[in-house]
PDB file of C-alpha atoms in Angstrom:
ATOM      1  CA  MET A 859     -78.392 110.552 150.521  1.00  0.00           C
ATOM      2  CA  SER A 860     -80.542 112.481 153.180  1.00  0.00           C
ATOM      3  CA  LEU A 861     -84.220 113.647 151.818  1.00  0.00           C
ATOM      4  CA  ASP A 862     -82.988 117.031 152.445  1.00  0.00           C
ATOM      5  CA  GLU A 863     -80.296 115.910 149.474  1.00  0.00           C
ATOM      6  CA  TYR A 864     -83.175 114.987 147.162  1.00  0.00           C
ATOM      7  CA  LYS A 865     -84.601 118.469 147.568  1.00  0.00           C
ATOM      8  CA  LYS A 866     -82.405 119.637 145.903  1.00  0.00           C
ATOM      9  CA  MET A 867     -81.945 118.330 142.790  1.00  0.00           C
ATOM     10  CA  THR A 868     -82.245 119.184 139.463  1.00  0.00           C
ATOM     11  CA  ASP A 869     -86.122 117.615 137.796  1.00  0.00           C
ATOM     12  CA  GLU A 870     -83.251 115.256 135.344  1.00  0.00           C
ATOM     13  CA  GLU A 871     -81.482 114.350 138.358  1.00  0.00           C
ATOM     14  CA  PHE A 872     -84.754 113.305 139.887  1.00  0.00           C
ATOM     15  CA  LYS A 873     -85.343 111.330 136.966  1.00  0.00           C
ATOM     16  CA  SER A 874     -82.221 109.735 135.775  1.00  0.00           C
ATOM     17  CA  LEU A 875     -82.558 107.834 139.915  1.00  0.00           C
ATOM     18  CA  THR A 876     -82.309 103.566 139.362  1.00  0.00           C
ATOM     19  CA  ASP A 877     -84.728 102.010 141.131  1.00  0.00           C
ATOM     20  CA  GLU A 878     -82.933 101.106 143.938  1.00  0.00           C
ATOM     21  CA  GLU A 879     -82.456 104.674 144.870  1.00  0.00           C
ATOM     22  CA  PHE A 880     -86.081 106.107 143.961  1.00  0.00           C
ATOM     23  CA  GLU A 881     -86.948 102.999 147.485  1.00  0.00           C
ATOM     24  CA  GLU A 882     -84.603 104.814 149.089  1.00  0.00           C
ATOM     25  CA  TYR A 883     -86.311 108.168 148.399  1.00  0.00           C
ATOM     26  CA  LEU A 884     -89.602 106.617 149.156  1.00  0.00           C
ATOM     27  CA  LYS A 885     -88.427 105.689 152.700  1.00  0.00           C
ATOM     28  CA  LEU A 886     -87.807 108.732 153.452  1.00  0.00           C
ATOM     29  CA  LYS A 887     -90.656 110.116 152.079  1.00  0.00           C
ATOM     30  CA  LYS A 888     -92.476 107.817 154.075  1.00  0.00           C
ATOM     31  CA  GLU A 889     -90.319 108.264 157.473  1.00  0.00           C
ATOM     32  CA  ASP A 890     -91.028 112.379 157.202  1.00  0.00           C
ATOM     33  CA  PHE A 891     -94.650 112.004 156.639  1.00  0.00           C
ATOM     34  CA  PRO A 892     -95.806 111.771 159.701  1.00  0.00           C
ATOM     35  CA  ARG A 893     -94.266 114.558 161.067  1.00  0.00           C
ATOM     36  CA  HIS A 894     -96.424 116.354 159.650  1.00  0.00           C
ATOM     37  CA  TYR A 895    -100.101 114.923 160.770  1.00  0.00           C
ATOM     38  CA  ARG A 896     -97.899 114.389 164.765  1.00  0.00           C
ATOM     39  CA  LYS A 897    -100.829 114.299 167.679  1.00  0.00           C
ATOM     40  CA  LEU A 898    -100.352 116.035 170.657  1.00  0.00           C
ATOM     41  CA  GLY A 899     -98.607 113.689 172.826  1.00  0.00           C
ATOM     42  CA  GLU A 900     -96.076 113.015 169.533  1.00  0.00           C
ATOM     43  CA  ILE A 901     -94.809 116.178 168.772  1.00  0.00           C
ATOM     44  CA  THR A 902     -91.318 116.431 169.023  1.00  0.00           C
ATOM     45  CA  VAL A 903     -90.551 119.958 169.313  1.00  0.00           C
ATOM     46  CA  ASP A 904     -92.021 122.523 171.519  1.00  0.00           C
ATOM     47  CA  THR A 905     -94.925 124.767 170.919  1.00  0.00           C
ATOM     48  CA  VAL A 906     -95.347 128.388 171.734  1.00  0.00           C
ATOM     49  CA  LEU A 907     -99.318 127.699 171.874  1.00  0.00           C
ATOM     50  CA  THR A 908    -101.478 125.417 173.725  1.00  0.00           C
ATOM     51  CA  PRO A 909    -104.090 123.072 171.835  1.00  0.00           C
ATOM     52  CA  GLU A 910    -106.761 125.235 173.345  1.00  0.00           C
ATOM     53  CA  GLU A 911    -104.452 128.449 172.031  1.00  0.00           C
ATOM     54  CA  ALA A 912    -105.147 126.829 168.687  1.00  0.00           C
ATOM     55  CA  ILE A 913    -107.993 126.389 168.048  1.00  0.00           C
ATOM     56  CA  GLU A 914    -109.259 129.897 170.143  1.00  0.00           C
ATOM     57  CA  ILE A 915    -107.102 131.759 167.675  1.00  0.00           C
ATOM     58  CA  ALA A 916    -109.011 129.446 165.367  1.00  0.00           C
ATOM     59  CA  LYS A 917    -112.454 130.161 166.588  1.00  0.00           C
ATOM     60  CA  LYS A 918    -112.069 133.634 166.347  1.00  0.00           C
ATOM     61  CA  TYR A 919    -110.682 134.042 162.769  1.00  0.00           C
ATOM     62  CA  HIS A 920    -113.231 131.407 161.584  1.00  0.00           C
ATOM     63  CA  GLN A 921    -116.067 133.797 163.326  1.00  0.00           C
ATOM     64  CA  GLU A 922    -113.995 137.239 161.812  1.00  0.00           C
ATOM     65  CA  LYS A 923    -114.257 136.117 158.224  1.00  0.00           C
ATOM     66  CA  GLU A 924    -117.884 134.950 158.583  1.00  0.00           C
ATOM     67  CA  LEU A 925    -116.546 131.162 157.276  1.00  0.00           C
ATOM     68  CA  ASP A 926    -119.165 127.572 157.011  1.00  0.00           C
ATOM     69  CA  GLY A 927    -119.162 124.924 159.690  1.00  0.00           C
ATOM     70  CA  VAL A 928    -118.283 124.920 162.816  1.00  0.00           C
ATOM     71  CA  VAL A 929    -114.926 124.042 164.170  1.00  0.00           C
ATOM     72  CA  ASN A 930    -114.445 121.128 165.534  1.00  0.00           C
ATOM     73  CA  GLU A 931    -112.641 122.310 168.887  1.00  0.00           C
ATOM     74  CA  GLN A 932    -111.808 118.437 170.150  1.00  0.00           C
ATOM     75  CA  ILE A 933    -108.522 118.650 171.521  1.00  0.00           C
ATOM     76  CA  GLU A 934    -108.076 114.884 169.845  1.00  0.00           C
ATOM     77  CA  ASP A 935    -108.761 115.841 166.617  1.00  0.00           C
ATOM     78  CA  LEU A 936    -106.221 118.104 165.905  1.00  0.00           C
ATOM     79  CA  PHE A 937    -103.093 117.792 164.080  1.00  0.00           C
ATOM     80  CA  PHE A 938     -99.259 119.681 164.661  1.00  0.00           C
ATOM     81  CA  ASP A 939     -96.923 119.944 161.525  1.00  0.00           C
ATOM     82  CA  GLU A 940     -93.465 120.240 162.452  1.00  0.00           C
ATOM     83  CA  ALA A 941     -92.209 121.766 158.837  1.00  0.00           C
ATOM     84  CA  TYR A 942     -95.717 123.210 157.248  1.00  0.00           C
ATOM     85  CA  THR A 943     -94.884 125.082 154.243  1.00  0.00           C
ATOM     86  CA  PHE A 944     -96.004 128.576 154.637  1.00  0.00           C
ATOM     87  CA  LYS A 945     -94.438 129.762 151.417  1.00  0.00           C
ATOM     88  CA  VAL A 946     -91.723 128.176 149.047  1.00  0.00           C
ATOM     89  CA  ASP A 947     -88.988 129.923 147.622  1.00  0.00           C
ATOM     90  CA  ILE A 948     -88.352 128.340 143.451  1.00  0.00           C
ATOM     91  CA  ILE A 949     -85.340 129.924 142.595  1.00  0.00           C
ATOM     92  CA  ASN A 950     -84.085 128.559 145.786  1.00  0.00           C
ATOM     93  CA  ARG A 951     -86.581 125.399 148.070  1.00  0.00           C
ATOM     94  CA  ASP A 952     -83.093 126.506 151.198  1.00  0.00           C
ATOM     95  CA  ASN A 953     -85.643 130.034 151.532  1.00  0.00           C
ATOM     96  CA  ASP A 954     -88.540 127.728 151.341  1.00  0.00           C
ATOM     97  CA  ASP A 955     -90.944 129.236 154.509  1.00  0.00           C
ATOM     98  CA  ILE A 956     -91.714 126.688 156.441  1.00  0.00           C
ATOM     99  CA  ARG A 957     -92.306 126.436 160.566  1.00  0.00           C
ATOM    100  CA  PRO A 958     -94.475 124.763 162.442  1.00  0.00           C
ATOM    101  CA  ALA A 959     -98.002 125.238 163.172  1.00  0.00           C
ATOM    102  CA  TRP A 960    -100.967 123.544 164.092  1.00  0.00           C
ATOM    103  CA  ARG A 961    -104.375 121.707 162.102  1.00  0.00           C
ATOM    104  CA  VAL A 962    -106.929 123.547 163.392  1.00  0.00           C
ATOM    105  CA  THR A 963    -110.664 121.356 161.523  1.00  0.00           C
ATOM    106  CA  VAL A 964    -113.980 123.187 160.271  1.00  0.00           C
ATOM    107  CA  ASP A 965    -116.342 120.772 159.813  1.00  0.00           C
ATOM    108  CA  LEU A 966    -119.867 121.540 157.635  1.00  0.00           C
ATOM    109  CA  PRO A 967    -123.172 120.133 157.369  1.00  0.00           C
ATOM    110  CA  PRO A 968    -123.899 117.946 155.028  1.00  0.00           C
ATOM    111  CA  ASN A 969    -124.515 119.567 152.309  1.00  0.00           C
ATOM    112  CA  PRO A 970    -124.271 117.646 148.480  1.00  0.00           C
ATOM    113  CA  PHE A 971    -122.801 121.214 146.901  1.00  0.00           C
ATOM    114  CA  LEU A 972    -120.000 121.595 149.448  1.00  0.00           C
ATOM    115  CA  PHE A 973    -117.292 119.156 149.696  1.00  0.00           C
ATOM    116  CA  GLU A 974    -116.357 118.478 153.533  1.00  0.00           C
ATOM    117  CA  ASP A 975    -114.698 119.818 156.108  1.00  0.00           C
ATOM    118  CA  TYR A 976    -111.613 122.478 155.963  1.00  0.00           C
ATOM    119  CA  THR A 977    -108.454 122.946 157.540  1.00  0.00           C
ATOM    120  CA  LEU A 978    -107.508 126.600 159.272  1.00  0.00           C
ATOM    121  CA  ILE A 979    -103.958 126.495 159.536  1.00  0.00           C
ATOM    122  CA  VAL A 980    -102.989 128.824 163.046  1.00  0.00           C
ATOM    123  CA  SER A 981     -98.677 129.892 162.456  1.00  0.00           C
ATOM    124  CA  ASP A 982     -97.261 127.820 166.279  1.00  0.00           C
ATOM    125  CA  ARG A 983     -94.729 130.994 165.798  1.00  0.00           C
ATOM    126  CA  ASP A 984     -97.386 133.571 164.456  1.00  0.00           C
ATOM    127  CA  GLU A 985     -99.926 133.220 166.763  1.00  0.00           C
ATOM    128  CA  ALA A 986    -102.742 133.736 163.441  1.00  0.00           C
ATOM    129  CA  VAL A 987    -103.879 131.740 160.164  1.00  0.00           C
ATOM    130  CA  MET A 988    -102.153 131.684 157.541  1.00  0.00           C
ATOM    131  CA  GLY A 989    -104.385 130.043 155.409  1.00  0.00           C
ATOM    132  CA  MET A 990    -106.593 126.989 154.027  1.00  0.00           C
ATOM    133  CA  LEU A 991    -106.426 124.122 153.223  1.00  0.00           C
ATOM    134  CA  ASP A 992    -109.532 122.714 150.976  1.00  0.00           C
ATOM    135  CA  VAL A 993    -110.482 119.366 152.544  1.00  0.00           C
ATOM    136  CA  ASN A 994    -107.819 117.116 149.648  1.00  0.00           C
ATOM    137  CA  GLY A 995    -104.717 119.119 151.773  1.00  0.00           C
ATOM    138  CA  HIS A 996    -104.830 122.072 148.792  1.00  0.00           C
ATOM    139  CA  PRO A 997    -104.582 125.338 150.132  1.00  0.00           C
ATOM    140  CA  VAL A 998    -106.902 127.819 149.369  1.00  0.00           C
ATOM    141  CA  SER A 999    -106.665 131.589 148.048  1.00  0.00           C
ATOM    142  CA  ASP A1000    -108.768 134.293 150.221  1.00  0.00           C
ATOM    143  CA  GLY A1001    -111.517 133.444 148.997  1.00  0.00           C
ATOM    144  CA  ASN A1002    -110.356 131.320 145.968  1.00  0.00           C
ATOM    145  CA  GLU A1003    -111.148 134.498 143.677  1.00  0.00           C
ATOM    146  CA  PHE A1004    -110.574 134.400 139.922  1.00  0.00           C
ATOM    147  CA  THR A1005    -108.210 137.051 138.058  1.00  0.00           C
ATOM    148  CA  ASP A1006    -108.784 138.652 135.393  1.00  0.00           C
ATOM    149  CA  GLU A1007    -106.552 136.569 133.496  1.00  0.00           C
ATOM    150  CA  ASP A1008    -108.094 133.389 135.069  1.00  0.00           C
ATOM    151  CA  ILE A1009    -111.210 134.610 133.620  1.00  0.00           C
ATOM    152  CA  GLU A1010    -110.204 136.296 130.324  1.00  0.00           C
ATOM    153  CA  TYR A1011    -109.587 132.274 129.912  1.00  0.00           C
ATOM    154  CA  ILE A1012    -112.782 131.146 130.544  1.00  0.00           C
ATOM    155  CA  MET A1013    -114.856 133.216 129.004  1.00  0.00           C
ATOM    156  CA  SER A1014    -111.896 132.719 125.835  1.00  0.00           C
ATOM    157  CA  ASP A1015    -113.690 131.283 123.147  1.00  0.00           C
ATOM    158  CA  GLU A1016    -110.533 129.979 121.233  1.00  0.00           C
ATOM    159  CA  ASP A1017    -111.027 126.238 123.213  1.00  0.00           C
ATOM    160  CA  THR A1018    -114.580 125.771 121.882  1.00  0.00           C
ATOM    161  CA  GLU A1019    -114.020 126.464 118.548  1.00  0.00           C
ATOM    162  CA  ASN A1020    -111.872 123.263 118.563  1.00  0.00           C
ATOM    163  CA  TYR A1021    -114.267 121.259 119.745  1.00  0.00           C
ATOM    164  CA  ASN A1022    -116.805 122.192 116.266  1.00  0.00           C
ATOM    165  CA  GLU A1023    -114.599 120.375 114.039  1.00  0.00           C
TER     166      GLU A1023
END
C-alpha cells in the first residue's frame, strides 16, 4: 500500500490496521519525511526561486510586518519543502493545497518571555511569504489573535465553578 492510500483511509480503517500494516505505514512516513526538510543539494524538483531570492522575500516581509528577530541569511540553514501543505480540505483530502515552499528561519535574541526562533514559509510558486511556523512547527495565524468566541470561553466562569466544588 502507498502512503497516499493510507491518507485516504477513514479513522476507523486506520485504527483497524494490523501491527504489520502499521509498521509499513511508519516506514513509509519515515521515508517521506526528509522531502519536507531538504537541504539545497537534496532538492529533487525544479524551483522558481533561488535560495537568495527566497531569503530576500522573507526579509522584505519581515521588515514590512515589523516582526521581532533577524532573518537568518545563511543559505546553509535554509530548508526546502517539496510538498508543504498550505491548506487542508477536510472533506476531500485530494483537494489539499500542497506545493513547494522555502523555510526561512528568523532568529530571536535570548529572552525569558519569548520562545526561540520561528520560520517564515515562502511559497516557491507564489514568490511570497504565505505563513509562519512557531518554534514547534505549528502554523501561526496573523497576529495570533483570539476570536470573540475564544475570549467568551476564556472569560466564562463555567470551568471555575467545577473547581470550587
